[in-house]
Coordinates of C-alpha atoms in Angstrom, one line a residue:
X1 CA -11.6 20.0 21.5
X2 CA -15.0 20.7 22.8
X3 CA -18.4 18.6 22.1
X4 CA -19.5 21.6 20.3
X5 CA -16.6 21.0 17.7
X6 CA -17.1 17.5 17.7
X7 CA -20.9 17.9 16.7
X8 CA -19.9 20.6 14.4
X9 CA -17.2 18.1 12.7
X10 CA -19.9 14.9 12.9
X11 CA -22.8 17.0 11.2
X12 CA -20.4 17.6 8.5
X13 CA -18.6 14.2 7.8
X14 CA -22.8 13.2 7.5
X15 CA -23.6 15.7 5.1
X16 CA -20.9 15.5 3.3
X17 CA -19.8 12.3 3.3
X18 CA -22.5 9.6 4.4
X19 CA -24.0 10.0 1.1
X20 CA -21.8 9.4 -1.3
X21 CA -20.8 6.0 0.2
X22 CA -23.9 4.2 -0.6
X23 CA -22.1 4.6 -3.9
X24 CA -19.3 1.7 -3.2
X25 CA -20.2 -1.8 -3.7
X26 CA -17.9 -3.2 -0.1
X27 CA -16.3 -1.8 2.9
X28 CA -12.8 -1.8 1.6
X29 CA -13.7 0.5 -1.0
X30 CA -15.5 2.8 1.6
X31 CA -12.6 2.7 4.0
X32 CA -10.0 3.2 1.0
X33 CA -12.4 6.5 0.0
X34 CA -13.0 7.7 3.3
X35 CA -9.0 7.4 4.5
X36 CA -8.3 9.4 1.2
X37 CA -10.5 11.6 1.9
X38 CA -9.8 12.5 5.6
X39 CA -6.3 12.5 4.5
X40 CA -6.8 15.6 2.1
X41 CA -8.6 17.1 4.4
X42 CA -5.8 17.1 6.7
X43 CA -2.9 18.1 3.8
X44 CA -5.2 20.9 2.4
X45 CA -5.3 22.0 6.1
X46 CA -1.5 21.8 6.6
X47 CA -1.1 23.8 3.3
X48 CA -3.1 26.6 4.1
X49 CA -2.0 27.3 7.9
X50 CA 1.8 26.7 6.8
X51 CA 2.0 23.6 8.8
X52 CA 5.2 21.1 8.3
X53 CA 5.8 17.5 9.0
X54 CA 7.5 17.2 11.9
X55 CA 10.7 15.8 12.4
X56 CA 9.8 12.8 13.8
X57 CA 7.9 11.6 10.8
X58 CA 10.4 12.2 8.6
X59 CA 13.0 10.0 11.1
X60 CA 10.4 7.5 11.3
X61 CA 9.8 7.2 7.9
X62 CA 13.5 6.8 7.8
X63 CA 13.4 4.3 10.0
X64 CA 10.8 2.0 8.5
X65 CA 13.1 2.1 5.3
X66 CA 16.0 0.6 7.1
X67 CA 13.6 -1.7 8.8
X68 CA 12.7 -3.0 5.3
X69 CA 16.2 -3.2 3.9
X70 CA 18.2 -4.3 6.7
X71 CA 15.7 -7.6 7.2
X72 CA 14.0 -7.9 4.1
X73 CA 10.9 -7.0 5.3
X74 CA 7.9 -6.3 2.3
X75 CA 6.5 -2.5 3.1
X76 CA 3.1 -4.3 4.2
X77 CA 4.8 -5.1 7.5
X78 CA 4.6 -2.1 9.5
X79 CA 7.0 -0.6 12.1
X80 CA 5.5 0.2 15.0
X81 CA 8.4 1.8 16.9
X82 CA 12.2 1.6 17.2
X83 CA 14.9 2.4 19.9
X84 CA 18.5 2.9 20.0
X85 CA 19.8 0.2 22.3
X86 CA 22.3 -2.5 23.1
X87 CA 23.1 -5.8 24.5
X88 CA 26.5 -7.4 25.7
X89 CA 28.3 -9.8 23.4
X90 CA 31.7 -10.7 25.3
X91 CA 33.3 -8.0 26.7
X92 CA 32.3 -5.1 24.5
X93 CA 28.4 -4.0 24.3
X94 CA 27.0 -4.3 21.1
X95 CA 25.3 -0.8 20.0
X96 CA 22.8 -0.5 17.8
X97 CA 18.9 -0.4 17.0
X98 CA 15.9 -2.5 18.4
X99 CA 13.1 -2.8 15.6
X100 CA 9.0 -3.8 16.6
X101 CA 6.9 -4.2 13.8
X102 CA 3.4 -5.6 13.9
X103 CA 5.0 -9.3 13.6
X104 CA 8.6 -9.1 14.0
X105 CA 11.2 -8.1 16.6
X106 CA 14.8 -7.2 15.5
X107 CA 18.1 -5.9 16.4
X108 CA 20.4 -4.2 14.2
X109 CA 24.4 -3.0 15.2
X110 CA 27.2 -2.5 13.0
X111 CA 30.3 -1.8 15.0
X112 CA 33.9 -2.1 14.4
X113 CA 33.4 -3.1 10.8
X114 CA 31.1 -6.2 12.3
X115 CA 27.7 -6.6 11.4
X116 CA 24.5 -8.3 13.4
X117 CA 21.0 -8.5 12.2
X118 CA 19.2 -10.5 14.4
X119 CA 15.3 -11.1 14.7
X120 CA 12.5 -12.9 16.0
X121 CA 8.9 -13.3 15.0
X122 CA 6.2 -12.2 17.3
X123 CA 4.1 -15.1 18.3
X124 CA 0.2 -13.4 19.1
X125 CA -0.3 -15.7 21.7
X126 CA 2.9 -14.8 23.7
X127 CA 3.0 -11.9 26.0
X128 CA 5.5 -9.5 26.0
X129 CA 8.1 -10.8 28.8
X130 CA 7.9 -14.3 26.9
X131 CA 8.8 -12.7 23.8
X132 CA 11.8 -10.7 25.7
X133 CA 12.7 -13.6 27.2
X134 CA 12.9 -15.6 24.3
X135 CA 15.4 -12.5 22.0
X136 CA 17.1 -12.1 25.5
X137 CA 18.0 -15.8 25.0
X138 CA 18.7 -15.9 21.1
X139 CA 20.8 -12.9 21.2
X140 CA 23.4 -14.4 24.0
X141 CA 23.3 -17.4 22.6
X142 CA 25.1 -16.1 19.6

């Protein structure tokens, strides 16, 4: 992307957009308009140049579903990532999928008809080798 397009793609969110916020009565309502409103932009522009969703979305959207059910996690907490991992329990390693959402960190295997759902909530003040520490810790203590 090039200044040039940048200015170009400025000029126009201020024409075209600047004015009708002075409309809303608070920010939330401006932000709820103006994320609407970029996000048409964006689908119109996927259905006219024959653009998909990519795979990835549609796993992580997968994902965050599981996330939800397997905890019982409300839909307002977020996944941020996931990763297929595993962690020793005895003598047999323990498959399965490592969960981070914006306040939570969890583990999730099913193997040999045995099920684990472990997790731990993210402390803001901890860094991440505490936190690590501390699942590291919960988990082989099981």
């Amino acid at each position: 992307t090039s200044r040039k397009e940048i200015t170009e793609h400025w000029e126009w969110l201020e024409h075209n957009l600047l004015q009708t916020l002075s409309i809303f009565e608070n920010e939330n309502d401006i932000t709820t308009f103006v994320k609407g409103k970029v996000q048409g932009i964006i689908a119109e522009f996927n259905k006219n140049h024959d653009v998909k969703e990519d795979d990835d979305t549609d796993k992580f959207k997968e994902a965050s579903s599981k996330f939800w059910k397997l905890f019982g996690m409300p839909e307002e907490e977020k996944l941020v990532n996931y990763y297929s991992c595993s962690y020793w329990k005895g003598k047999v390693p323990r498959q399965g999928w490592l969960y981070l959402s914006i306040n939570h960190l969890c583990f999730y295997s099913y193997l040999l008809g045995k099920e684990g759902a472990y997790y731990l909530f993210l402390n803001p003040t901890h860094n991440v080798s505490q936190v690590l520490d501390a699942f590291y810790a919960y988990l082989k203590a099981l």
